[in-house]
Short mmCIF file of C-alpha atoms and ligand atoms in Angstrom, two decimals:
data_model
loop_
_atom_site.label_atom_id
_atom_site.label_comp_id
_atom_site.label_asym_id
_atom_site.label_seq_id
_atom_site.Cartn_x
_atom_site.Cartn_y
_atom_site.Cartn_z
CA MET H 1 -5.17 5.81 34.46
CA PRO H 2 -8.81 3.11 35.44
CA LYS H 3 -8.24 -0.50 35.83
CA VAL H 4 -10.70 -2.76 33.50
CA LEU H 5 -10.81 -6.46 34.77
CA ILE H 6 -11.26 -8.53 31.37
CA ASN H 7 -11.75 -12.46 32.15
CA GLY H 8 -10.63 -11.82 35.68
CA VAL H 9 -7.43 -10.02 34.03
CA GLU H 10 -6.62 -6.52 35.50
CA LYS H 11 -5.61 -4.28 32.59
CA ASP H 12 -5.23 -0.47 32.97
CA VAL H 13 -6.58 1.49 29.84
CA PRO H 14 -7.78 5.68 29.71
CA VAL H 15 -10.80 6.62 30.08
CA GLY H 16 -12.96 6.74 26.95
CA THR H 17 -11.08 3.17 25.17
CA LEU H 18 -13.36 1.55 23.45
CA VAL H 19 -13.53 -1.70 25.22
CA LEU H 20 -13.15 -2.90 22.25
CA ASP H 21 -9.94 -1.85 22.06
CA ALA H 22 -9.00 -2.66 25.52
CA CYS H 23 -10.05 -6.38 24.78
CA GLU H 24 -7.55 -6.16 22.00
CA GLN H 25 -5.07 -4.43 24.02
CA ALA H 26 -5.25 -6.97 26.54
CA GLY H 27 -4.95 -9.82 23.72
CA ILE H 28 -8.81 -11.07 23.70
CA ALA H 29 -9.76 -10.75 20.03
CA ILE H 30 -13.34 -9.58 19.40
CA PRO H 31 -15.19 -10.64 16.52
CA HIS H 32 -16.83 -7.79 14.69
CA TYR H 33 -18.02 -6.69 10.77
CA CYS H 34 -19.35 -2.77 11.23
CA TYR H 35 -16.78 -1.53 13.47
CA HIS H 36 -13.80 0.22 11.90
CA PRO H 37 -11.27 2.72 13.81
CA VAL H 38 -11.16 5.29 11.30
CA LEU H 39 -15.13 5.24 10.22
CA SER H 40 -17.87 6.78 12.51
CA PRO H 41 -19.37 3.80 14.92
CA VAL H 42 -22.74 2.08 14.28
CA ALA H 43 -23.00 -0.90 16.09
CA THR H 44 -25.22 -2.41 12.85
CA CYS H 45 -23.89 -5.73 13.16
CA ARG H 46 -23.94 -6.90 17.16
CA MET H 47 -21.16 -9.37 16.47
CA CYS H 48 -19.59 -7.50 19.31
CA MET H 49 -21.52 -7.89 22.05
CA VAL H 50 -19.89 -8.55 24.95
CA GLU H 51 -20.91 -8.88 28.80
CA ILE H 52 -20.38 -5.74 30.75
CA LYS H 53 -21.07 -6.43 34.63
CA GLY H 54 -23.43 -3.90 36.39
CA MET H 55 -25.56 -3.75 32.19
CA PRO H 56 -28.81 -5.11 31.87
CA LYS H 57 -27.90 -6.65 28.76
CA LEU H 58 -25.09 -7.72 26.26
CA ALA H 59 -23.24 -4.34 25.35
CA THR H 60 -21.66 -3.76 21.44
CA SER H 61 -18.12 -3.09 22.65
CA CYS H 62 -17.43 -0.96 19.15
CA THR H 63 -19.40 1.86 21.25
CA THR H 64 -18.94 1.31 25.29
CA THR H 65 -16.26 3.56 26.23
CA VAL H 66 -14.12 2.83 29.69
CA GLY H 67 -15.56 5.25 32.16
CA PRO H 68 -13.55 6.48 35.30
CA ALA H 69 -12.63 4.32 38.24
CA PRO H 70 -15.41 4.86 41.27
CA LYS H 71 -15.68 7.93 42.97
CA ASP H 72 -15.31 6.44 46.21
CA ASN H 73 -12.15 4.00 45.22
CA PRO H 74 -9.78 5.59 42.97
CA GLU H 75 -8.10 2.20 42.82
CA GLY H 76 -10.99 0.66 42.21
CA ILE H 77 -12.08 -1.61 38.74
CA ALA H 78 -13.37 0.82 36.52
CA MET H 79 -15.56 -1.78 34.47
CA GLU H 80 -15.34 -5.43 34.69
CA ILE H 81 -15.81 -7.23 30.84
CA ILE H 82 -16.82 -10.89 30.42
CA THR H 83 -16.47 -11.87 26.36
CA ASN H 84 -16.25 -15.57 27.46
CA SER H 85 -19.24 -16.48 28.77
CA LYS H 86 -22.22 -18.51 27.66
CA ALA H 87 -24.29 -15.44 27.24
CA VAL H 88 -21.88 -14.27 24.71
CA ALA H 89 -20.53 -17.17 23.04
CA ASP H 90 -25.31 -17.80 22.47
CA ALA H 91 -25.15 -14.28 21.16
CA ARG H 92 -22.26 -14.22 18.82
CA ALA H 93 -23.70 -17.96 17.59
CA GLY H 94 -26.92 -16.04 17.41
CA VAL H 95 -25.50 -12.97 14.75
CA MET H 96 -24.01 -15.49 13.20
CA GLU H 97 -26.86 -17.46 12.00
CA PHE H 98 -28.51 -14.11 11.11
CA LEU H 99 -26.02 -12.75 8.63
CA LEU H 100 -26.02 -16.29 7.00
CA LEU H 101 -29.96 -16.23 6.42
CA ASN H 102 -29.17 -14.75 3.21
CA HIS H 103 -25.70 -15.48 2.50
CA PRO H 104 -25.05 -17.97 -0.50
CA LEU H 105 -23.02 -20.84 0.14
CA ASP H 106 -20.24 -19.90 -2.88
CA CYS H 107 -17.11 -19.96 -0.79
CA PRO H 108 -15.60 -21.81 -3.46
CA ILE H 109 -15.87 -19.31 -6.05
CA CYS H 110 -16.01 -16.07 -4.08
CA ASP H 111 -12.75 -13.99 -4.45
CA GLN H 112 -13.07 -12.91 -0.84
CA ALA H 113 -12.48 -16.87 0.45
CA GLY H 114 -9.31 -17.17 2.50
CA GLU H 115 -10.15 -13.67 3.87
CA CYS H 116 -13.06 -13.42 4.59
CA LYS H 117 -14.91 -12.24 8.01
CA LEU H 118 -18.52 -14.42 7.91
CA GLN H 119 -15.61 -17.43 6.69
CA ASP H 120 -13.57 -16.75 9.67
CA TYR H 121 -16.11 -16.23 12.42
CA SER H 122 -18.55 -18.59 11.14
CA TYR H 123 -15.71 -21.32 12.14
CA GLU H 124 -14.71 -19.96 15.14
CA TYR H 125 -18.27 -18.99 16.42
CA GLY H 126 -21.23 -20.32 14.31
CA SER H 127 -23.40 -22.86 15.30
CA GLY H 128 -22.91 -24.57 12.11
CA ASP H 129 -26.58 -24.60 12.16
CA SER H 130 -29.42 -22.86 10.36
CA ARG H 131 -32.77 -22.57 11.37
CA MET H 132 -33.59 -20.88 8.03
CA GLY H 133 -36.29 -22.33 5.45
CA GLU H 134 -37.58 -20.01 3.22
CA VAL H 135 -35.56 -19.28 -0.28
CA LYS H 136 -32.52 -17.01 -0.06
CA ARG H 137 -32.88 -13.44 -1.71
CA ARG H 138 -31.01 -13.73 -4.78
CA TYR H 139 -29.61 -10.86 -7.28
CA ARG H 140 -27.81 -10.46 -9.81
CA TYR H 141 -24.35 -9.18 -9.39
CA GLU H 142 -23.86 -5.66 -11.09
CA ASP H 143 -21.48 -3.31 -12.31
CA LEU H 144 -20.41 -0.18 -9.63
CA GLY H 145 -18.66 1.19 -12.72
CA GLY H 146 -15.69 -0.12 -14.26
CA LYS H 147 -13.39 -0.87 -11.15
CA ILE H 148 -16.06 -2.21 -8.60
CA VAL H 149 -18.53 -5.30 -8.93
CA ILE H 150 -21.23 -5.31 -6.25
CA ASP H 151 -22.79 -9.26 -5.18
CA LYS H 152 -25.90 -7.95 -3.10
CA ASN H 153 -26.47 -11.33 -2.12
CA ARG H 154 -23.13 -11.69 0.11
CA CYS H 155 -23.66 -8.28 2.13
CA ILE H 156 -24.27 -7.93 5.37
CA HIS H 157 -25.44 -4.48 5.43
CA CYS H 158 -22.24 -3.29 7.48
CA THR H 159 -22.24 -0.12 6.05
CA ARG H 160 -18.21 0.08 6.20
CA CYS H 161 -18.44 1.21 2.15
CA ILE H 162 -21.53 3.77 2.31
CA ARG H 163 -19.43 4.66 5.73
CA PHE H 164 -16.56 5.36 3.29
CA THR H 165 -18.02 7.64 0.81
CA GLN H 166 -19.67 9.71 3.41
CA GLU H 167 -16.90 10.40 5.87
CA ILE H 168 -13.51 9.96 3.55
CA SER H 169 -13.99 10.38 0.05
CA GLY H 170 -17.15 12.27 0.34
CA THR H 171 -18.37 11.07 -2.86
CA HIS H 172 -21.90 9.80 -1.51
CA GLU H 173 -22.46 6.97 -4.15
CA LEU H 174 -23.64 4.27 -2.46
CA THR H 175 -26.76 4.14 -0.02
CA VAL H 176 -28.90 1.52 1.63
CA ALA H 177 -32.50 1.28 -0.41
CA GLN H 178 -35.50 -0.61 0.96
CA ARG H 179 -35.95 -1.76 4.41
CA GLY H 180 -36.38 -5.15 6.50
CA ALA H 181 -35.63 -8.19 4.26
CA ASN H 182 -35.52 -6.22 1.20
CA LEU H 183 -32.58 -3.99 2.61
CA GLU H 184 -29.71 -3.79 -0.32
CA VAL H 185 -26.70 -1.80 -0.42
CA THR H 186 -26.32 0.38 -4.00
CA THR H 187 -25.43 3.64 -5.86
CA TYR H 188 -28.21 6.00 -6.00
CA SER H 189 -29.87 5.46 -9.42
CA GLY H 190 -27.47 5.75 -12.43
CA LYS H 191 -24.28 6.42 -10.00
CA SER H 192 -21.31 4.57 -11.09
CA MET H 193 -17.99 4.64 -9.32
CA ASP H 194 -15.76 5.49 -11.84
CA ALA H 195 -15.01 8.85 -10.69
CA ASN H 196 -14.15 8.59 -7.71
CA PRO H 197 -10.54 7.91 -7.54
CA TRP H 198 -10.35 6.47 -4.27
CA ALA H 199 -13.34 3.38 -4.94
CA GLY H 200 -10.76 0.41 -4.33
CA ASN H 201 -11.16 1.29 -0.48
CA VAL H 202 -14.43 -0.02 -0.50
CA VAL H 203 -13.21 -3.36 -1.75
CA ASP H 204 -10.49 -3.87 1.29
CA LEU H 205 -13.47 -2.44 3.53
CA CYS H 206 -15.95 -4.79 3.04
CA PRO H 207 -15.65 -7.89 5.13
CA VAL H 208 -17.36 -10.23 3.15
CA GLY H 209 -17.43 -10.52 -1.11
CA ALA H 210 -19.99 -8.30 -1.09
CA LEU H 211 -17.68 -6.07 -2.91
CA THR H 212 -14.89 -6.90 -5.28
CA SER H 213 -12.79 -5.14 -7.50
CA ARG H 214 -12.97 -5.59 -11.12
CA ASP H 215 -9.01 -5.41 -11.58
CA PHE H 216 -8.26 -8.69 -9.12
CA ARG H 217 -10.95 -10.75 -8.95
CA PHE H 218 -10.72 -14.29 -10.19
CA ASN H 219 -7.47 -13.85 -10.69
CA ARG H 220 -5.55 -15.21 -7.71
CA ARG H 221 -7.00 -17.19 -4.73
CA VAL H 222 -5.42 -15.36 -1.93
CA TRP H 223 -3.57 -18.22 0.18
CA TYR H 224 -1.39 -18.51 -2.78
CA LEU H 225 -0.59 -14.70 -2.07
CA LYS H 226 2.53 -13.66 -0.07
CA ASN H 227 1.86 -10.63 1.75
CA ILE H 228 5.06 -8.41 1.45
CA PRO H 229 5.79 -4.99 3.41
CA THR H 230 7.03 -2.38 0.93
CA ILE H 231 6.08 1.30 -0.18
CA SER H 232 3.37 2.95 -2.19
CA ARG H 233 5.54 4.77 -4.67
CA HIS H 234 2.36 6.31 -6.36
CA SER H 235 2.02 9.29 -2.87
CA ALA H 236 3.49 11.93 -1.37
CA LEU H 237 3.87 10.39 1.74
CA ALA H 238 4.84 6.99 0.50
CA ASN H 239 2.53 4.76 2.01
CA PRO H 240 2.73 1.75 3.44
CA ILE H 241 1.47 -0.96 1.25
CA TRP H 242 1.18 -4.81 0.99
CA ALA H 243 2.55 -6.06 -2.07
CA ASP H 244 0.30 -9.39 -2.34
CA VAL H 245 2.89 -11.62 -4.41
CA ASP H 246 2.73 -15.25 -6.25
CA GLN H 247 5.06 -16.96 -9.02
CA ASN H 248 7.04 -13.62 -8.70
CA LYS H 249 4.76 -11.68 -9.68
CA VAL H 250 2.80 -9.23 -8.35
CA TRP H 251 -0.90 -9.48 -8.05
CA ARG H 252 -2.20 -6.48 -6.25
CA PHE H 253 -1.75 -3.34 -3.73
CA ARG H 254 -3.41 -3.12 -0.51
CA PRO H 255 -3.18 -0.05 2.30
CA ARG H 256 -1.10 -1.52 5.18
CA PRO H 257 -2.44 0.47 8.39
CA THR H 258 0.16 0.27 10.93
CA GLU H 259 0.77 3.73 11.98
CA GLY H 260 -2.57 4.20 13.73
CA LYS H 261 -2.97 6.86 11.32
CA THR H 262 -6.56 7.97 9.10
CA ALA H 263 -4.17 8.17 6.25
CA VAL H 264 -2.32 4.80 6.10
CA TYR H 265 -6.17 2.95 6.19
CA PHE H 266 -6.33 3.93 2.33
CA ILE H 267 -4.98 3.91 -1.01
CA SER H 268 -5.55 5.57 -3.73
CA ASP H 269 -6.56 3.83 -6.91
CA GLU H 270 -3.64 5.03 -9.17
CA GLU H 271 -1.81 3.69 -6.24
CA ARG H 272 -3.83 0.30 -6.40
CA SER H 273 -3.26 -0.05 -10.25
CA ALA H 274 0.49 0.58 -10.29
CA CYS H 275 1.13 -3.08 -8.67
CA HIS H 276 0.59 -3.75 -12.52
CA ASP H 277 3.60 -1.41 -13.82
CA TYR H 278 6.34 -3.88 -11.90
CA ASN H 279 5.08 -6.60 -13.41
CA LEU H 280 7.50 -5.81 -16.16
CA LYS H 281 8.11 -8.18 -19.16
CA PRO H 282 11.59 -9.54 -20.22
CA GLU H 283 11.04 -7.72 -23.46
CA THR H 284 10.82 -4.39 -22.17
CA ARG H 285 13.08 -4.38 -19.61
CA LEU H 286 17.13 -4.13 -19.67
CA MET H 287 18.89 -7.21 -18.47
CA LYS H 288 22.77 -6.27 -19.50
CA PRO H 289 25.10 -3.76 -19.13
CA SER H 290 25.43 -1.94 -22.42
CA MET H 291 27.55 0.88 -24.34
CA LYS H 292 24.98 2.66 -27.06
CA ARG H 293 22.96 0.30 -26.49
CA VAL H 294 25.02 -2.53 -27.25
CA GLU H 295 25.33 -5.63 -24.57
CA THR H 296 29.06 -4.90 -23.11
CA SER H 297 30.87 -6.38 -19.82
CA ILE H 298 30.45 -4.10 -16.56
CA VAL H 299 34.68 -3.77 -17.04
CA ALA H 300 34.45 -2.05 -20.07
CA ILE H 301 31.91 0.62 -17.88
CA ARG H 302 33.70 0.57 -15.23
CA ALA H 303 37.03 2.00 -17.25
CA ALA H 304 35.32 4.06 -19.26
CA LEU H 305 33.93 5.71 -16.87
CA GLN H 306 37.13 6.11 -14.51
CA GLN H 307 39.05 6.92 -17.88
CA ALA H 308 36.45 9.77 -18.11
CA GLY H 309 37.25 12.08 -15.17
CA PRO H 310 35.95 14.18 -12.79
CA THR H 311 32.54 12.64 -12.03
CA ALA H 312 29.03 14.25 -10.83
CA VAL H 313 25.72 12.05 -10.06
CA ILE H 314 22.29 12.94 -10.82
CA ALA H 315 19.37 10.93 -9.03
CA GLN H 316 15.90 11.24 -8.71
CA GLY H 317 14.65 11.21 -5.31
CA VAL H 318 12.58 8.43 -5.55
CA PHE H 319 14.81 5.50 -5.01
CA GLY H 320 15.65 4.25 -1.40
CA CYS H 321 18.52 5.80 0.65
CA ASP H 322 20.96 3.30 0.42
CA ALA H 323 20.98 3.66 -3.22
CA ALA H 324 21.81 7.40 -2.36
CA GLN H 325 24.70 6.55 -0.24
CA ARG H 326 26.23 4.62 -2.63
CA LEU H 327 25.38 6.41 -5.67
CA GLY H 328 26.90 9.66 -3.94
CA ASP H 329 29.96 7.65 -3.22
CA LEU H 330 30.45 7.95 -6.88
CA ALA H 331 30.72 11.72 -7.05
CA SER H 332 34.02 13.51 -7.29
CA LYS H 333 33.38 15.83 -5.28
CA SER H 334 30.74 16.01 -2.42
CA GLU H 335 28.51 18.88 -3.78
CA TRP H 336 28.33 17.31 -7.09
CA ARG H 337 25.09 14.66 -6.20
CA PHE H 338 22.29 16.57 -8.27
CA GLY H 339 19.13 15.45 -6.86
CA ILE H 340 15.89 15.97 -9.46
CA GLY H 341 12.44 15.06 -10.04
CA THR H 342 9.10 16.58 -10.87
CA LYS H 343 6.36 14.13 -10.01
CA SER H 344 3.46 15.77 -7.95
CA TYR H 345 0.29 15.09 -7.00
CA ALA H 346 -3.32 17.08 -6.77
CA ILE H 347 -4.74 16.72 -3.50
CA GLN H 348 -8.08 15.08 -4.13
CA LEU H 349 -8.65 14.04 -0.22
CA PRO H 350 -7.35 16.31 1.98
CA LYS H 351 -8.10 14.20 4.98
CA LEU H 352 -5.63 11.16 3.72
CA GLN H 353 -3.30 13.86 1.81
CA THR H 354 -1.24 16.16 3.13
CA HIS H 355 1.62 16.74 0.89
CA THR H 356 1.52 17.02 -3.02
CA ASP H 357 5.20 16.54 -3.34
CA GLY H 358 5.53 13.56 -5.32
CA ILE H 359 9.40 13.61 -5.26
CA TYR H 360 9.03 11.27 -1.58
CA ASN H 361 12.21 10.26 -0.44
CA ARG H 362 13.65 14.16 -1.32
CA ARG H 363 14.64 14.57 2.19
CA GLY H 364 16.69 11.12 2.90
CA PHE H 365 18.22 12.22 -0.59
CA THR H 366 18.86 15.59 1.18
CA GLU H 367 20.28 14.25 3.92
CA ARG H 368 22.92 11.85 1.90
CA GLY H 369 23.85 15.18 0.31
CA PHE H 370 22.06 15.54 -2.95
CA ARG H 371 20.89 19.16 -3.65
CA PHE H 372 17.75 19.55 -5.68
CA SER H 373 17.09 22.26 -8.24
CA MET H 374 20.79 22.47 -9.03
CA LEU H 375 20.74 21.54 -12.80
CA ASP H 376 21.89 25.07 -13.69
CA GLU H 377 25.00 24.25 -11.76
CA LEU H 378 25.67 21.79 -13.00
CA GLU H 379 24.73 22.68 -16.62
CA GLN H 380 28.04 25.48 -15.98
CA LEU H 381 29.84 22.65 -14.52
CA VAL H 382 29.46 20.46 -17.68
CA LYS H 383 30.14 23.39 -20.06
CA ASP H 384 33.30 24.50 -18.75
CA GLY H 385 34.51 21.04 -18.70
CA SER H 386 34.90 20.46 -14.85
CA VAL H 387 32.92 17.68 -14.95
CA LYS H 388 33.54 15.23 -17.54
CA ALA H 389 31.31 12.30 -16.17
CA LEU H 390 27.88 11.89 -15.40
CA VAL H 391 26.07 9.51 -13.50
CA LEU H 392 22.36 9.08 -13.43
CA LEU H 393 19.54 7.01 -12.05
CA TYR H 394 16.70 7.24 -13.58
CA ASP H 395 13.21 6.52 -13.79
CA ALA H 396 11.03 8.01 -16.67
CA PRO H 397 7.70 9.21 -14.97
CA PHE H 398 9.22 10.74 -12.27
CA SER H 399 10.84 13.78 -14.39
CA ASN H 400 8.43 15.94 -16.46
CA ALA H 401 9.16 16.38 -20.85
CA LYS H 402 11.38 20.12 -19.73
CA GLU H 403 13.38 18.04 -16.87
CA THR H 404 13.87 15.30 -19.27
CA GLU H 405 14.92 17.90 -22.28
CA ARG H 406 17.88 19.24 -20.03
CA LEU H 407 19.04 15.73 -19.04
CA LYS H 408 18.95 14.86 -22.17
CA ALA H 409 21.05 17.99 -23.26
CA LEU H 410 23.57 17.61 -20.38
CA ILE H 411 24.36 13.94 -21.59
CA ALA H 412 24.92 15.49 -25.21
CA ALA H 413 27.27 18.05 -23.66
CA ALA H 414 28.80 15.44 -20.73
CA PRO H 415 31.75 13.16 -22.88
CA PHE H 416 30.31 10.37 -21.08
CA SER H 417 27.34 9.17 -19.41
CA LEU H 418 26.26 6.02 -17.47
CA VAL H 419 22.22 5.87 -17.04
CA LEU H 420 20.89 3.07 -14.11
CA GLU H 421 17.30 2.32 -14.78
CA SER H 422 15.09 -0.92 -15.13
CA VAL H 423 12.88 0.17 -18.37
CA ALA H 424 14.73 1.71 -21.72
CA SER H 425 14.12 5.71 -21.31
CA GLU H 426 14.79 8.31 -24.15
CA ILE H 427 17.39 9.46 -21.60
CA GLY H 428 19.42 5.58 -21.20
CA ASP H 429 19.34 6.18 -25.54
CA ALA H 430 20.65 9.19 -25.53
CA ALA H 431 23.89 7.98 -22.85
CA THR H 432 26.85 6.70 -23.41
CA ALA H 433 26.11 3.68 -21.23
CA GLY H 434 23.50 1.92 -19.16
CA LEU H 435 23.27 -0.39 -16.35
CA PRO H 436 20.16 -2.56 -15.40
CA ILE H 437 18.94 -1.98 -12.25
CA THR H 438 16.24 -3.72 -9.83
CA THR H 439 12.77 -2.42 -9.39
CA TYR H 440 11.82 -1.55 -5.57
CA LEU H 441 10.16 -4.51 -5.70
CA GLU H 442 12.94 -6.66 -5.87
CA GLU H 443 15.38 -5.25 -3.37
CA ASN H 444 15.62 -4.09 -0.04
CA ASP H 445 15.72 -0.36 1.18
CA PHE H 446 14.24 2.53 2.89
CA VAL H 447 13.11 6.14 2.19
CA THR H 448 12.87 8.98 4.60
CA THR H 449 9.25 10.62 4.29
CA HIS H 450 8.71 14.82 3.49
CA THR H 451 6.97 14.29 7.25
CA GLY H 452 10.42 12.44 8.75
CA GLU H 453 9.27 9.08 8.86
CA LEU H 454 11.65 6.09 8.00
CA ARG H 455 9.65 3.55 6.22
CA ARG H 456 11.39 0.28 4.95
CA TYR H 457 10.42 -1.79 1.93
CA GLN H 458 11.48 -5.64 1.63
CA LYS H 459 12.10 -7.19 -1.41
CA ALA H 460 8.74 -9.13 -2.98
CA LEU H 461 10.11 -10.59 -6.19
CA GLU H 462 13.35 -11.87 -7.97
CA PRO H 463 15.07 -9.42 -10.51
CA PRO H 464 15.78 -11.27 -13.55
CA LYS H 465 19.60 -12.79 -13.39
CA GLY H 466 22.23 -10.09 -14.24
CA VAL H 467 20.14 -6.95 -13.07
CA LYS H 468 21.60 -5.43 -9.74
CA THR H 469 20.89 -3.29 -7.21
CA VAL H 470 22.21 0.12 -6.79
CA PRO H 471 24.78 -0.42 -4.76
CA LEU H 472 26.03 -3.96 -6.08
CA TRP H 473 26.41 -1.72 -9.66
CA VAL H 474 28.65 0.86 -7.78
CA LYS H 475 30.58 -1.38 -6.08
CA GLU H 476 31.64 -2.89 -9.27
CA LEU H 477 32.11 0.31 -10.31
CA ALA H 478 34.04 1.26 -7.39
CA LYS H 479 36.18 -1.47 -8.30
CA ALA H 480 40.11 -0.55 -9.18
CA SER H 481 40.11 -0.62 -12.66
CA ALA H 482 41.28 -3.44 -15.11
CA PRO H 483 42.76 -2.78 -18.12
CA VAL H 484 40.34 -2.10 -20.73
CA PRO H 485 39.20 -5.15 -23.07
CA ALA H 486 40.80 -4.89 -26.56
CA ALA H 487 37.73 -5.22 -28.23
CA VAL H 488 33.83 -5.12 -26.76
S1 SF4 E 1 -20.88 -4.08 0.94
FE1 SF4 E 1 -19.65 -4.95 2.33
S2 SF4 E 1 -19.21 -3.20 3.20
FE2 SF4 E 1 -20.96 -3.01 2.13
S3 SF4 E 1 -22.65 -2.87 3.44
FE3 SF4 E 1 -22.65 -4.65 2.27
S4 SF4 E 1 -21.04 -6.45 3.92
FE4 SF4 E 1 -20.60 -4.41 4.59
S1 FES E 2 -18.89 -4.10 15.44
FE1 FES E 2 -19.45 -3.96 16.63
S2 FES E 2 -21.90 -3.92 16.35
FE2 FES E 2 -20.67 -4.27 14.52
#
């Protein structure tokens, strides 16, 4: 591995490493706009320039790679990089002044404020001065369909958004039009971004506030948001995402590219908008243990379950592994753990989506003894009276109508049934008893994806009083039974 000298400090990096990455690995942040790890390099912004000994001019670190060590000295230094010289500082200040020529000073009303690279780099590397005497160019903001809004005044022409539509989504809606001072990023005439089911990614990619989300803009200042690592329940591989929360509400989902893979840099619009599903209103969610939807106590449900007799458990493979483990403990026989769920996803972008099976923790449940596609066997066990009680872990969107009908028939046939869910469903309505459980954003747990990756998610929201996680309810249900209360 060749050695490079970065600001006088030696570092070993593989041949072909980008100078920008080599510096990052050495703990030296290089400011950049147009560079993105999974988009092709274009070196248009010039913000990442560094000095490289032997080169006549500053070089863009996003397109320069580390070469091999000198032939006559394999142990020698392959490249000497300087990032803290006056020449580099002057170049950065010059680029900042240039990029800000036409940029409005509208940070107080800009949605990007607080996570804007122009703000950050201006503060850190800018000169604080401008020689711009002319009137800045002005555009009105435009809707690029119903999902994305563009404010061209703020655009710095990094072309990240364009390269996304060319190289990742393949939809080609965005382009640069005009030349010179009139250069603008726009859609081909009349084209909106609505037909692109991954359009929201251009908002994340835009390093300034030029592209904003119709759904999120002006809703919350980003410095109020707490970023909680979680997963997407709306992708077959449980994509790692951030849940940005404030005031016990989730305001947006964003990709959490922690694994260096192209797929995890982007999420679909379906995954993005799913954040709204988890801000449950008190009137829509279950809050108390119930029997036939009449409020009761956990003591009564526990007694009824324990008196019912042999128990089988059923769960969709979209809950956490901890929940699966605890729920499985309720089954009277180890083979009486049944996995269900029918959700699947069409492959829209093969580069990003490699699996269609939306039951994203199928592997985690299987590893804990749950058997999928075995409802026939359970139906027989209920029919012949071997199984007297059913405990279901359920979330309606993950079963299709056919599976829901089969579950309803099973519940009707079993002497006792208990459904654990967050929001009332027809399955819960049909069951003997119900327990209100937390949503996945209200608990800590983990899943094992179809590719065997373990993905943890953290508690982002506080559940309402009385609503508990599956492990806590199972603990309550497993306690020794108290005498059944005389009246409920
Ligand atoms: S809109 Fe944003 S991402 Fe697109 S070119 Fe302009 S600054 Fe870059
Ligand atoms: S990041 Fe290197 S030129 Fe833009």
